[in-house]
Short mmCIF file of C-alpha atoms and ligand atoms in Angstrom, two decimals:
data_model
loop_
_atom_site.label_atom_id
_atom_site.label_comp_id
_atom_site.label_asym_id
_atom_site.label_seq_id
_atom_site.Cartn_x
_atom_site.Cartn_y
_atom_site.Cartn_z
CA MET A 1 -0.27 -0.01 -0.18
CA GLN A 2 1.50 3.28 -0.75
CA SER A 3 1.00 6.49 1.29
CA ILE A 4 -2.49 8.34 0.33
CA ALA A 5 0.17 11.34 -0.44
CA GLN A 6 0.47 9.76 -3.70
CA ILE A 7 -2.65 10.70 -5.10
CA PHE A 8 -3.47 14.15 -3.97
CA PRO A 9 -1.84 15.42 -7.80
CA GLN A 10 -4.62 12.65 -9.31
CA LEU A 11 -7.33 14.52 -7.97
CA LYS A 12 -7.52 17.09 -10.32
CA VAL A 13 -8.40 14.74 -13.14
CA PRO A 14 -12.07 13.89 -12.57
CA LYS A 15 -12.56 9.83 -11.99
CA LYS A 16 -15.34 7.33 -11.33
CA VAL A 17 -15.41 7.33 -7.55
CA VAL A 18 -17.09 4.79 -5.28
CA ILE A 19 -16.81 5.31 -1.40
CA THR A 20 -17.36 2.60 0.94
CA MET A 21 -17.89 2.09 4.08
CA HIS A 22 -17.94 -1.05 7.30
CA GLN A 23 -21.69 -2.79 7.09
CA LYS A 24 -24.41 -0.97 9.57
CA PRO A 25 -22.71 2.25 9.58
CA ASP A 26 -22.35 4.24 12.22
CA ALA A 27 -21.68 7.94 12.76
CA ASP A 28 -18.20 7.51 11.67
CA ALA A 29 -18.54 5.63 8.73
CA MET A 30 -21.36 7.13 7.25
CA GLY A 31 -19.66 10.79 8.19
CA SER A 32 -16.14 10.14 7.15
CA SER A 33 -18.11 8.49 3.51
CA LEU A 34 -20.32 11.76 3.19
CA GLY A 35 -17.72 13.91 3.42
CA LEU A 36 -15.38 12.75 1.07
CA TYR A 37 -18.27 12.71 -1.67
CA HIS A 38 -19.06 16.05 -1.26
CA PHE A 39 -15.13 16.74 -1.11
CA LEU A 40 -14.76 15.08 -4.26
CA ASN A 41 -18.21 16.41 -5.97
CA GLN A 42 -16.71 19.85 -6.00
CA LEU A 43 -13.34 18.33 -7.55
CA ASN A 44 -15.77 17.40 -10.78
CA HIS A 45 -15.64 13.19 -10.09
CA GLU A 46 -18.47 10.80 -10.64
CA VAL A 47 -18.46 9.56 -7.08
CA THR A 48 -21.22 6.97 -5.21
CA VAL A 49 -21.54 6.06 -2.33
CA ILE A 50 -22.62 2.89 -1.38
CA SER A 51 -23.46 0.89 2.11
CA PRO A 52 -23.09 -2.85 2.41
CA THR A 53 -26.32 -2.83 4.16
CA ASN A 54 -29.01 -0.76 6.11
CA TRP A 55 -27.96 2.15 8.63
CA ALA A 56 -29.79 3.83 11.45
CA SER A 57 -32.35 6.24 10.66
CA PHE A 58 -30.96 8.71 13.20
CA LEU A 59 -27.90 9.61 10.45
CA SER A 60 -30.53 9.87 7.49
CA TRP A 61 -30.10 14.02 8.23
CA MET A 62 -26.57 13.84 6.97
CA PRO A 63 -26.70 15.82 3.53
CA GLY A 64 -26.30 13.33 1.06
CA ALA A 65 -27.55 10.12 3.23
CA ASP A 66 -30.52 9.95 0.60
CA LYS A 67 -27.99 9.32 -2.33
CA VAL A 68 -26.34 6.26 -0.22
CA ILE A 69 -27.16 3.03 -1.94
CA ASP A 70 -27.51 0.22 0.23
CA PHE A 71 -26.25 -3.01 -1.18
CA GLU A 72 -29.05 -5.15 0.03
CA ARG A 73 -31.87 -3.86 -1.85
CA PRO A 74 -32.39 -5.95 -4.36
CA HIS A 75 -33.15 -3.30 -7.43
CA LEU A 76 -30.37 -0.85 -6.58
CA LYS A 77 -27.75 -3.77 -6.36
CA ALA A 78 -27.24 -4.06 -10.36
CA LYS A 79 -26.57 -0.22 -10.14
CA ALA A 80 -23.87 -0.88 -7.31
CA LEU A 81 -22.25 -2.99 -8.70
CA GLU A 82 -22.16 -1.83 -12.27
CA ALA A 83 -20.37 1.08 -10.15
CA ILE A 84 -18.05 -1.28 -7.98
CA THR A 85 -17.24 -2.74 -11.60
CA GLY A 86 -16.62 0.34 -13.95
CA ALA A 87 -14.79 2.30 -11.16
CA ASP A 88 -11.10 4.19 -11.62
CA TRP A 89 -11.00 3.74 -7.41
CA ILE A 90 -12.71 2.76 -4.81
CA PHE A 91 -12.54 4.42 -1.36
CA CYS A 92 -12.86 1.92 1.81
CA LEU A 93 -13.65 3.95 4.73
CA ASP A 94 -13.83 3.13 8.38
CA PHE A 95 -12.75 -0.69 8.46
CA ASN A 96 -10.25 -2.84 8.48
CA THR A 97 -10.69 -5.67 6.63
CA LEU A 98 -13.07 -6.76 3.55
CA SER A 99 -14.96 -9.20 4.85
CA ARG A 100 -16.51 -5.96 6.89
CA THR A 101 -17.87 -5.61 3.92
CA LYS A 102 -20.28 -8.60 4.22
CA SER A 103 -21.57 -9.94 0.37
CA MET A 104 -19.71 -6.76 -1.21
CA GLU A 105 -16.57 -8.19 -0.45
CA GLN A 106 -15.77 -10.31 -3.76
CA PRO A 107 -17.09 -7.62 -6.30
CA LEU A 108 -14.49 -5.45 -4.33
CA VAL A 109 -11.83 -7.92 -4.57
CA GLU A 110 -12.75 -8.68 -8.07
CA SER A 111 -13.07 -5.27 -9.07
CA ALA A 112 -9.98 -4.03 -11.61
CA ALA A 113 -10.43 -0.43 -9.72
CA LYS A 114 -7.40 1.05 -7.66
CA ARG A 115 -8.47 0.55 -3.94
CA ILE A 116 -8.02 3.05 -1.23
CA LEU A 117 -8.21 2.65 2.09
CA ILE A 118 -8.34 5.36 5.13
CA ASP A 119 -9.01 3.79 8.51
CA HIS A 120 -8.32 4.07 12.16
CA HIS A 121 -8.26 0.63 12.88
CA ARG A 122 -5.49 -1.77 14.41
CA GLN A 123 -4.67 -4.82 11.84
CA PRO A 124 -5.41 -3.24 8.49
CA GLN A 125 -5.67 -5.68 5.69
CA THR A 126 -2.91 -3.30 3.67
CA GLU A 127 -2.08 -6.08 0.65
CA LEU A 128 -5.41 -4.85 -0.60
CA PHE A 129 -4.68 -1.76 -1.04
CA ALA A 130 -2.85 0.54 -3.54
CA TYR A 131 -3.16 3.50 -1.64
CA GLY A 132 -4.07 4.36 2.29
CA GLU A 133 -3.59 5.47 5.37
CA SER A 134 -4.22 3.54 7.98
CA ASN A 135 -3.49 5.04 11.62
CA ILE A 136 -4.66 4.32 14.79
CA GLU A 137 -3.32 7.20 16.50
CA LYS A 138 -6.50 8.72 14.71
CA SER A 139 -9.39 9.73 16.56
CA SER A 140 -12.34 8.43 13.84
CA THR A 141 -12.03 8.18 9.77
CA SER A 142 -13.70 11.46 9.64
CA GLU A 143 -10.52 13.07 11.52
CA MET A 144 -8.82 11.50 8.53
CA ILE A 145 -11.13 12.63 5.78
CA TYR A 146 -10.25 16.32 7.13
CA ASP A 147 -6.59 15.85 7.15
CA PHE A 148 -6.79 14.33 3.09
CA ILE A 149 -8.51 17.40 2.65
CA ILE A 150 -6.29 19.75 3.87
CA GLN A 151 -3.64 18.26 3.28
CA SER A 152 -4.06 18.04 -0.95
CA GLY A 153 -4.23 21.60 -0.48
CA HIS A 154 -8.49 21.79 -0.31
CA ALA A 155 -8.85 23.42 2.69
CA ASP A 156 -11.07 25.89 0.88
CA LYS A 157 -13.05 23.03 -0.37
CA ILE A 158 -14.70 22.23 3.54
CA ASN A 159 -18.26 23.66 2.81
CA ASN A 160 -21.12 23.24 5.55
CA GLU A 161 -22.24 19.95 3.93
CA THR A 162 -18.64 17.99 4.66
CA ALA A 163 -18.38 20.12 8.14
CA GLN A 164 -21.58 18.70 9.47
CA CYS A 165 -20.44 14.91 8.01
CA ILE A 166 -16.94 15.36 9.20
CA TYR A 167 -18.66 16.57 12.90
CA ALA A 168 -20.92 13.77 13.49
CA GLY A 169 -17.88 10.82 13.18
CA VAL A 170 -15.50 12.70 15.04
CA MET A 171 -17.45 13.35 17.71
CA THR A 172 -19.51 10.27 17.92
CA ASP A 173 -15.49 8.21 17.98
CA THR A 174 -14.19 9.92 20.18
CA GLY A 175 -17.33 9.75 22.83
CA SER A 176 -18.40 13.43 22.87
CA PHE A 177 -14.80 14.10 22.99
CA ARG A 178 -14.23 12.04 25.83
CA PHE A 179 -11.98 9.33 24.85
CA PRO A 180 -8.05 9.81 25.40
CA ILE A 181 -7.87 9.70 22.10
CA THR A 182 -9.37 12.48 21.81
CA SER A 183 -6.19 15.32 20.68
CA GLU A 184 -5.20 18.65 21.01
CA ALA A 185 -5.26 18.55 16.91
CA VAL A 186 -9.32 17.31 17.17
CA HIS A 187 -9.99 20.58 18.90
CA ARG A 188 -8.52 22.37 16.43
CA LEU A 189 -10.32 20.68 13.64
CA ILE A 190 -13.73 21.59 15.45
CA ALA A 191 -12.59 24.90 16.00
CA ASP A 192 -11.69 24.84 12.19
CA LEU A 193 -14.91 23.83 11.61
CA LYS A 194 -16.62 25.99 13.74
CA SER A 195 -15.11 28.91 12.49
CA ARG A 196 -16.80 28.07 9.18
CA GLY A 197 -19.90 27.99 10.49
CA LEU A 198 -20.90 24.66 11.67
CA ASP A 199 -24.36 24.34 14.03
CA HIS A 200 -22.64 21.41 16.32
CA SER A 201 -25.78 21.48 18.31
CA LYS A 202 -27.93 20.83 16.18
CA ILE A 203 -26.12 17.64 15.34
CA HIS A 204 -26.14 16.52 19.02
CA GLU A 205 -29.81 16.47 18.69
CA GLN A 206 -30.19 14.90 15.01
CA LEU A 207 -27.48 12.10 16.34
CA PHE A 208 -29.42 11.86 20.00
CA ASP A 209 -32.45 13.27 20.51
CA ASN A 210 -33.71 11.39 17.52
CA PHE A 211 -35.01 7.96 19.14
CA SER A 212 -38.69 6.64 19.78
CA GLU A 213 -40.39 6.20 23.00
CA ASN A 214 -40.53 2.48 22.43
CA ARG A 215 -36.68 2.48 22.25
CA LEU A 216 -36.74 3.97 25.64
CA LYS A 217 -38.56 1.12 27.34
CA PHE A 218 -36.53 -0.97 25.48
CA ILE A 219 -33.33 0.13 27.36
CA GLY A 220 -35.31 0.43 30.72
CA ASN A 221 -35.82 -3.42 30.17
CA VAL A 222 -33.01 -4.20 29.41
CA LEU A 223 -31.00 -2.56 32.21
CA LEU A 224 -33.49 -4.06 34.72
CA ASN A 225 -33.48 -7.37 33.23
CA ARG A 226 -30.83 -8.19 30.93
CA LEU A 227 -27.72 -6.87 32.40
CA GLN A 228 -25.70 -8.74 34.80
CA VAL A 229 -22.03 -7.82 36.94
CA PHE A 230 -19.33 -10.07 37.91
CA TYR A 231 -17.70 -7.61 40.29
CA GLU A 232 -14.40 -10.35 40.56
CA TYR A 233 -13.34 -9.61 37.35
CA ASN A 234 -14.58 -5.99 37.02
CA THR A 235 -16.75 -7.35 33.90
CA ALA A 236 -20.14 -6.44 33.03
CA LEU A 237 -22.57 -8.32 30.57
CA ILE A 238 -25.62 -7.44 29.32
CA SER A 239 -27.49 -10.13 26.70
CA ILE A 240 -30.28 -9.57 24.90
CA PRO A 241 -33.03 -12.33 23.37
CA GLN A 242 -34.11 -11.92 19.93
CA SER A 243 -37.96 -11.93 21.56
CA ASP A 244 -36.82 -8.72 23.25
CA LEU A 245 -35.80 -7.10 19.86
CA ILE A 246 -39.29 -8.23 18.42
CA ARG A 247 -41.10 -7.14 21.30
CA TYR A 248 -39.53 -3.49 21.50
CA ASP A 249 -40.08 -2.91 17.43
CA ILE A 250 -36.20 -2.48 17.95
CA LYS A 251 -34.84 -1.18 14.28
CA THR A 252 -31.04 -1.02 13.04
CA GLY A 253 -29.21 1.96 15.58
CA ASP A 254 -31.69 1.67 18.27
CA THR A 255 -28.58 -0.29 20.53
CA GLU A 256 -25.85 1.45 19.35
CA GLY A 257 -24.24 3.06 22.59
CA LEU A 258 -26.04 0.60 24.72
CA VAL A 259 -22.79 -1.12 25.51
CA ASN A 260 -20.92 1.82 27.03
CA TYR A 261 -24.24 2.21 30.21
CA PRO A 262 -22.46 -0.58 32.54
CA LEU A 263 -19.07 1.67 32.57
CA SER A 264 -20.55 4.12 34.20
CA ILE A 265 -20.65 1.82 37.49
CA GLU A 266 -17.54 2.41 39.56
CA GLY A 267 -14.74 -0.10 38.91
CA ILE A 268 -16.00 -1.60 35.49
CA LYS A 269 -13.65 -2.19 33.04
CA LEU A 270 -14.73 -4.55 30.89
CA ALA A 271 -19.04 -4.23 29.27
CA THR A 272 -19.84 -6.83 27.10
CA ILE A 273 -23.21 -6.62 24.62
CA ILE A 274 -24.30 -9.96 22.72
CA ILE A 275 -27.42 -9.30 20.59
CA ASP A 276 -29.56 -12.06 18.89
CA ARG A 277 -30.14 -10.53 15.53
CA GLY A 278 -31.39 -13.80 14.16
CA GLU A 279 -28.93 -14.21 11.39
CA GLU A 280 -26.10 -13.92 14.08
CA ARG A 281 -25.18 -13.35 17.19
CA LYS A 282 -23.42 -9.51 17.43
CA LEU A 283 -20.99 -8.66 20.37
CA SER A 284 -19.41 -5.49 21.06
CA PHE A 285 -16.62 -4.58 23.80
CA ARG A 286 -15.90 -1.66 25.43
CA SER A 287 -13.32 -1.61 27.63
CA LYS A 288 -11.48 1.63 30.15
CA GLY A 289 -7.46 1.66 30.52
CA ASP A 290 -5.48 -1.20 29.54
CA PHE A 291 -7.72 -4.51 28.52
CA ASP A 292 -6.99 -5.18 24.87
CA VAL A 293 -11.06 -6.03 23.52
CA ASN A 294 -9.16 -5.69 20.25
CA GLU A 295 -7.25 -9.02 20.91
CA PHE A 296 -9.99 -10.40 23.09
CA ALA A 297 -12.76 -10.07 20.16
CA ARG A 298 -9.96 -11.95 17.65
CA LYS A 299 -9.06 -14.29 19.92
CA TYR A 300 -12.51 -15.45 20.42
CA PHE A 301 -15.61 -13.80 18.60
CA SER A 302 -13.54 -13.98 14.93
CA GLY A 303 -14.03 -10.14 15.49
CA GLY A 304 -11.42 -6.63 15.89
CA GLY A 305 -11.32 -2.96 16.16
CA HIS A 306 -9.25 -0.88 17.96
CA LYS A 307 -8.29 -1.14 21.77
CA ASN A 308 -10.76 -0.18 23.93
CA ALA A 309 -14.06 -0.84 21.24
CA ALA A 310 -14.41 -3.68 19.37
CA GLY A 311 -16.52 -6.38 18.03
CA GLY A 312 -17.02 -9.71 16.95
CA GLN A 313 -19.95 -12.07 15.66
CA SER A 314 -21.02 -15.86 16.73
CA ASP A 315 -22.89 -18.78 14.67
CA LYS A 316 -23.89 -20.40 18.03
CA SER A 317 -26.83 -20.03 20.46
CA LEU A 318 -27.26 -16.79 23.09
CA ASP A 319 -26.92 -18.85 25.57
CA GLU A 320 -23.82 -20.86 23.81
CA VAL A 321 -22.43 -17.25 23.52
CA VAL A 322 -22.80 -16.23 26.80
CA ASN A 323 -21.36 -19.25 27.83
CA ASP A 324 -18.19 -18.94 25.53
CA PHE A 325 -17.77 -14.88 26.74
CA GLU A 326 -17.97 -15.86 30.36
CA GLN A 327 -15.12 -18.66 29.35
CA ALA A 328 -13.43 -16.04 27.98
CA MET A 329 -13.79 -13.90 30.93
CA LYS A 330 -12.20 -16.04 33.30
CA GLN A 331 -9.11 -16.94 30.82
CA ASN A 332 -8.87 -13.34 31.60
CA ARG A 333 -8.80 -13.46 35.02
CA ASP A 334 -5.45 -11.73 36.49
CA GLN A 335 -5.72 -8.91 33.78
CA LEU A 336 -9.44 -8.23 34.65
CA SER A 337 -9.46 -8.34 38.51
CA THR A 338 -6.46 -6.08 38.66
CA TYR A 339 -8.14 -2.72 38.07
CA ASN A 340 -5.50 -0.09 37.09
CA PHE A 341 -5.75 2.89 34.88
P1 5GP B 401 -19.40 -1.59 17.93
O1 5GP B 401 -19.12 -2.48 19.08
O2 5GP B 401 -19.72 -0.14 17.75
O3 5GP B 401 -20.20 -2.50 16.34
O4 5GP B 401 -18.01 -1.71 16.70
C1 5GP B 401 -16.71 -1.29 17.55
C2 5GP B 401 -15.53 -0.96 16.64
O5 5GP B 401 -14.84 -2.41 16.58
C3 5GP B 401 -15.80 -0.13 15.71
O6 5GP B 401 -14.61 0.03 15.41
C4 5GP B 401 -16.10 -1.60 14.95
O7 5GP B 401 -15.66 -1.09 13.39
C5 5GP B 401 -15.36 -2.74 14.88
N1 5GP B 401 -16.36 -3.99 15.08
C6 5GP B 401 -17.52 -4.01 15.31
N2 5GP B 401 -17.21 -5.86 14.87
C7 5GP B 401 -16.53 -5.88 14.24
C8 5GP B 401 -16.06 -7.39 13.39
O8 5GP B 401 -16.86 -8.14 13.34
N3 5GP B 401 -14.77 -7.51 12.97
C9 5GP B 401 -13.75 -6.30 13.17
N4 5GP B 401 -12.64 -6.56 12.73
N5 5GP B 401 -14.02 -5.14 13.87
C10 5GP B 401 -15.33 -5.07 14.06
MN1 MN B 402 -14.34 4.82 13.44
#
């Protein structure tokens, strides 16, 4: 993989571009993709944004979200495949392995386009990309898109649409500027977006105050009935059966952020959520301090991510996955039972 700076001179020549992101995109995946979309549009590239799956409705306010193709919608698939096959460049944003694009993986591998990675996850598949930047010290892929625009000499192209998308990704991936990864550069970036007229509180409202009554009741039920705390391991586990998702009419995105709740309990170092989505059991991990959930997710649950935030999945039943988790937790007793920040 060559440095991303190698493509800066080529940005002048209009190209056919596809931008894609990980399945069930979060605000960083969608924000970085649409931030880049608005930038490349201004340079007259022909840009198609494709998501491997659907996304949360609280992302639909993002400028350009209505143009994003959901690869799983049967009537849009042919158009998406045509764009992938005919592309000069395919930007892969906010994921480290192509398997994160689910059924898009094969067409992405087969396309003759140059693949370009911009991402901040650990252990990227760099051999699959012609150009790119992978930097685990960056708060978010959205921050990396901001850097890309600035470093390629196009600061003047950060319009309000781009700024809104970038802000959403940076803000959510830093836990509203709370996580240790929130650097001075992040605060300077935000100051720059503010100086360009960004209305940040509107974006917080769109992302956090846009849910259904059902979702709030669902969270009440989860915290009351689905939370287990293992104090001797400084660990908390939430496991959600599919029947809860049906009962409360839970949609994509409604469970996002839930994994963080147990971290507000004093002393909790590892929080895990296991959700029975029917087709698979999806796991999310969050940790504080030195417990590396990227390694934990890779080792036990075919996943990965960052040191303090990662995910995985399993084909086994919910009860079996809960049991697997408890075994894995016990195997990590030494690390989990000592609490040090
Ligand atoms: P979340 O728990 O919010 O779904 O994901 C936490 C972080 O881990 C995100 O950066 C996400 O991209 C990554 N992640 C989530 N699930 C997986 C997975 O199954 N495999 C890998 N490699 N990364 C994941
Ligand atoms: Mn991200």
